[in-house]
mmCIF file of C-alpha atoms in Angstrom:
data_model
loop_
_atom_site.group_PDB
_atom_site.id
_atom_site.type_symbol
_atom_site.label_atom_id
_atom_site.label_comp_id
_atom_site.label_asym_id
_atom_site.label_seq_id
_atom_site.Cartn_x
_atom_site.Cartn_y
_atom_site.Cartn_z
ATOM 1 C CA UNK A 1 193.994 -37.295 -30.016
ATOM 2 C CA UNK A 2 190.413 -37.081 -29.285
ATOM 3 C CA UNK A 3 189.993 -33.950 -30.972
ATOM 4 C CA UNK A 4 191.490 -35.199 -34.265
ATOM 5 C CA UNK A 5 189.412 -34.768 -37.564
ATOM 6 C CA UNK A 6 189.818 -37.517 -39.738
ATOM 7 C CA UNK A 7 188.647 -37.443 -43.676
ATOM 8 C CA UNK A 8 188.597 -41.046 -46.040
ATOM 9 C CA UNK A 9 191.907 -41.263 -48.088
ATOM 10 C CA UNK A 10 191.962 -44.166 -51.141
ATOM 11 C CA UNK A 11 194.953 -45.018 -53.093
ATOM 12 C CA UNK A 12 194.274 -46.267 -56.282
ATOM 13 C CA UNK A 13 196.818 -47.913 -58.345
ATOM 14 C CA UNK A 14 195.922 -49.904 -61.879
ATOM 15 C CA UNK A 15 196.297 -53.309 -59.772
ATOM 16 C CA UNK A 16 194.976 -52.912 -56.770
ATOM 17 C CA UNK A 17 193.496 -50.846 -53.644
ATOM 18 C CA UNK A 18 196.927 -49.809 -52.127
ATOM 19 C CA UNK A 19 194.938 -47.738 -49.101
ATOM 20 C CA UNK A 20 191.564 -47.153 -48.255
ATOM 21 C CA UNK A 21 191.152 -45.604 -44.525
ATOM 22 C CA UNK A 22 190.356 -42.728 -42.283
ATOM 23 C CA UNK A 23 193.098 -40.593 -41.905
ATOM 24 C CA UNK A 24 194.572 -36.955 -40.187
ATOM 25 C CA UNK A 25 196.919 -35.600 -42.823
ATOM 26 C CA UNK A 26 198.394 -36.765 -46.457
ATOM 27 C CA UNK A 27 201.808 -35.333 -47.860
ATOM 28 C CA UNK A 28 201.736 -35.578 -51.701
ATOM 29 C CA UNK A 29 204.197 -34.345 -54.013
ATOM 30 C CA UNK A 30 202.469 -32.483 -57.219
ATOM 31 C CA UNK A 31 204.023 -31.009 -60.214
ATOM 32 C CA UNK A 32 203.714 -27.266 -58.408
ATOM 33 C CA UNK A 33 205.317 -28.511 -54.961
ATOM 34 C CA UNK A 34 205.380 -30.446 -51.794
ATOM 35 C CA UNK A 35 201.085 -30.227 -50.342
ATOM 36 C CA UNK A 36 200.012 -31.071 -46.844
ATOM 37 C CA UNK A 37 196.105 -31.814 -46.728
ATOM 38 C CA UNK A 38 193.663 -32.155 -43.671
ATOM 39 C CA UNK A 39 190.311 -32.917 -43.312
ATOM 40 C CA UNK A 40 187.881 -29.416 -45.122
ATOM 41 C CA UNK A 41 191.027 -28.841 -47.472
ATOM 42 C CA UNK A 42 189.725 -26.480 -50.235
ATOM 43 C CA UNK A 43 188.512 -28.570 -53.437
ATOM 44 C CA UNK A 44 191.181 -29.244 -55.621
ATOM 45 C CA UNK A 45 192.392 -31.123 -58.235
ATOM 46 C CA UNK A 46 196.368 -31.977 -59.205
ATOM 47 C CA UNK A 47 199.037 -33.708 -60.804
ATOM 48 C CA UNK A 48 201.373 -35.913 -58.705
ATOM 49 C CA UNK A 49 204.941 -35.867 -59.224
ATOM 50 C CA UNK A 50 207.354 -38.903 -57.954
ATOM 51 C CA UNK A 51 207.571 -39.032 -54.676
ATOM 52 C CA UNK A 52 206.996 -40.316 -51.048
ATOM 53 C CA UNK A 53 203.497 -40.380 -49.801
ATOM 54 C CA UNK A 54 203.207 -39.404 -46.323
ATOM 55 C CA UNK A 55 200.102 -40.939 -44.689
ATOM 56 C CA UNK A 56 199.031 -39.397 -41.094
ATOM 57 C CA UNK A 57 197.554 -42.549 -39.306
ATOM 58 C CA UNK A 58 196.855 -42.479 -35.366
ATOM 59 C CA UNK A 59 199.745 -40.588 -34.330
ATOM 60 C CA UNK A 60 201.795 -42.454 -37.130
ATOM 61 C CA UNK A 61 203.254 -41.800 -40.103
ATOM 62 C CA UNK A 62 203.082 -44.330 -43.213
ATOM 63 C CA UNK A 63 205.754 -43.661 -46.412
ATOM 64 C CA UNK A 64 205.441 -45.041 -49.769
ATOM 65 C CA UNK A 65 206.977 -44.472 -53.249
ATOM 66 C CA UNK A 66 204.254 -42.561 -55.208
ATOM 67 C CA UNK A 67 205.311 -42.268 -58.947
ATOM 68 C CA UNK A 68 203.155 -40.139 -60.545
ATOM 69 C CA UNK A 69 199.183 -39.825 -60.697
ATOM 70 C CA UNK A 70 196.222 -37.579 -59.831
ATOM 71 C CA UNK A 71 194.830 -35.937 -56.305
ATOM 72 C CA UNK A 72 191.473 -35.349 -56.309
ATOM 73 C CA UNK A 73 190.427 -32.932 -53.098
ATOM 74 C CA UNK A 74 187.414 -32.799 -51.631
ATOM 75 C CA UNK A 75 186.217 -31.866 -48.296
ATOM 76 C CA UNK A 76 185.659 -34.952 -46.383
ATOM 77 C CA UNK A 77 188.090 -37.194 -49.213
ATOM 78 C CA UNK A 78 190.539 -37.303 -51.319
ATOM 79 C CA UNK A 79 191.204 -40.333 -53.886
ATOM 80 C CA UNK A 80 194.815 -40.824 -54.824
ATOM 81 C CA UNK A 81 194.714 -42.309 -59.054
ATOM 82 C CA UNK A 82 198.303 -43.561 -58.935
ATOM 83 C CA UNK A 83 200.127 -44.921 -61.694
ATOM 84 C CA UNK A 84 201.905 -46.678 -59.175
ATOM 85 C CA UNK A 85 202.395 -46.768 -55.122
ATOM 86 C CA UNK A 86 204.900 -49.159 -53.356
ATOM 87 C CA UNK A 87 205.586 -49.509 -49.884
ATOM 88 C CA UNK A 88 208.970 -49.522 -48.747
ATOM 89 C CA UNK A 89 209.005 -53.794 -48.570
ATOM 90 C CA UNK A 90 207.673 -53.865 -51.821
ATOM 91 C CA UNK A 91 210.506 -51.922 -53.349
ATOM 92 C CA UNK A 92 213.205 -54.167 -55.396
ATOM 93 C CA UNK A 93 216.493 -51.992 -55.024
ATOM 94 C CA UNK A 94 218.487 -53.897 -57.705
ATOM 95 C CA UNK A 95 215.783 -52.762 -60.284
ATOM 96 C CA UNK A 96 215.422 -49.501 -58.940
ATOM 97 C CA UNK A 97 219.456 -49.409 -58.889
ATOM 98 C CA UNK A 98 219.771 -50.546 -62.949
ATOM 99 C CA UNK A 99 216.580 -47.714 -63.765
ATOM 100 C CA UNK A 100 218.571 -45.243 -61.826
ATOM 101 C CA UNK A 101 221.513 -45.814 -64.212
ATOM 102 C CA UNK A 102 219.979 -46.629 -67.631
ATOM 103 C CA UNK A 103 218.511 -42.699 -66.982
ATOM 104 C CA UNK A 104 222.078 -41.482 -65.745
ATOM 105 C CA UNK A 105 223.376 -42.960 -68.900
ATOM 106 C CA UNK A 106 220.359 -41.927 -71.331
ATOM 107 C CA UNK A 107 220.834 -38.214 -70.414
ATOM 108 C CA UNK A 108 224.274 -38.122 -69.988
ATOM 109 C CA UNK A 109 224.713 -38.811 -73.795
ATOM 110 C CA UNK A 110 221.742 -37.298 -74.638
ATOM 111 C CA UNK A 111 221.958 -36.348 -78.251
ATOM 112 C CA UNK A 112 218.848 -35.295 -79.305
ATOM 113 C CA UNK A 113 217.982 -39.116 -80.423
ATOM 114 C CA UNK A 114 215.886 -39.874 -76.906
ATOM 115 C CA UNK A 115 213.332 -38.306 -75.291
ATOM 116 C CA UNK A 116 215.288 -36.183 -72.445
ATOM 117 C CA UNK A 117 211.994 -35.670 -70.364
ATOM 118 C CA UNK A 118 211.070 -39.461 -70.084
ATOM 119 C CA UNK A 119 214.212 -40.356 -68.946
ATOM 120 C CA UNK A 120 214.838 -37.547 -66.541
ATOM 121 C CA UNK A 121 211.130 -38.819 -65.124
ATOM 122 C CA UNK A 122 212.410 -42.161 -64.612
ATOM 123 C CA UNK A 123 215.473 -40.670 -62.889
ATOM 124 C CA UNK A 124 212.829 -39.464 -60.788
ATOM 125 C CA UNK A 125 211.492 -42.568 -59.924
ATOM 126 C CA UNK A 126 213.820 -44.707 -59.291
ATOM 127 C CA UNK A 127 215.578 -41.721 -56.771
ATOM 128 C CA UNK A 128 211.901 -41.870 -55.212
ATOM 129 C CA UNK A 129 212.547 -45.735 -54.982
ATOM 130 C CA UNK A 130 215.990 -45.782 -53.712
ATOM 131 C CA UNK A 131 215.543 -42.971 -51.550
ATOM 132 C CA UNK A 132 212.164 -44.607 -49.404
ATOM 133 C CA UNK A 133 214.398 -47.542 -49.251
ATOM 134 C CA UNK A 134 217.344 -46.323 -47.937
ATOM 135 C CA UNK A 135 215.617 -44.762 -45.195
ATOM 136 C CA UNK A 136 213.559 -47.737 -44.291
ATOM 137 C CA UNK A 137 216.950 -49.892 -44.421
ATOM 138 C CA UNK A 138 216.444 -51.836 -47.175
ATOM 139 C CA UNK A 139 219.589 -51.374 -48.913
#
């Protein structure tokens, strides 16, 4: 891969650096669709949606749960503002399991009395969660 063209990625969650390296590609989810970017990606600006984070590393690929956040495009970077990022070891299944059915449950007898959009985003999430999971064999 010698002719590869890297750009600076950084992950930025409330508690910590979760990445900060060159990469080839990321794979975001926003709230209009599924993005690739590479390296002289036209400016942009976006809002993430829950979902996995595909990092393009040296002929690898790195997942993670992204739920939710900011992209911020520019030619040679982009910065990642996540309200949270979690790689697959870091996800706990039971919890993502009992948030997974406290949303089933809110919007199944949703009445009017709770707020239908948060808890069809936390559906989201903990999907995101259990899905990243699954595939990496944690469950």
């Amino acid at each position: 891969m010698a002719d590869t063209r890297l750009f600076k990625l950084q992950v930025i969650s409330p508690d910590r650096i979760f990445y900060d390296g060159e990469v080839d590609m990321v794979e975001v989810r926003t709230t209009e669709g599924e993005m690739g970017i590479y390296e002289d990606h036209i400016p942009l600006t976006a809002i993430l949606a829950p979902g996995i984070l595909r990092i393009h590393e040296n002929g690898e690929v790195k997942e993670a749960a992204l739920l939710d956040g900011f992209i911020e495009i520019q030619k040679k970077k982009v910065t990642i503002l996540a309200e949270s990022c979690e790689w697959p070891d870091e996800i706990d299944v039971n919890r993502a399991e009992e948030a997974k059915i406290r949303a089933e449950r809110r919007l199944k007898g949703a009445d009017g009395e709770i707020n239908e959009m948060r808890a069809e985003l936390a559906l989201r999430r903990s999907l995101t969660r259990l899905s990243l999971a699954e595939k990496n064999h944690k469950m």
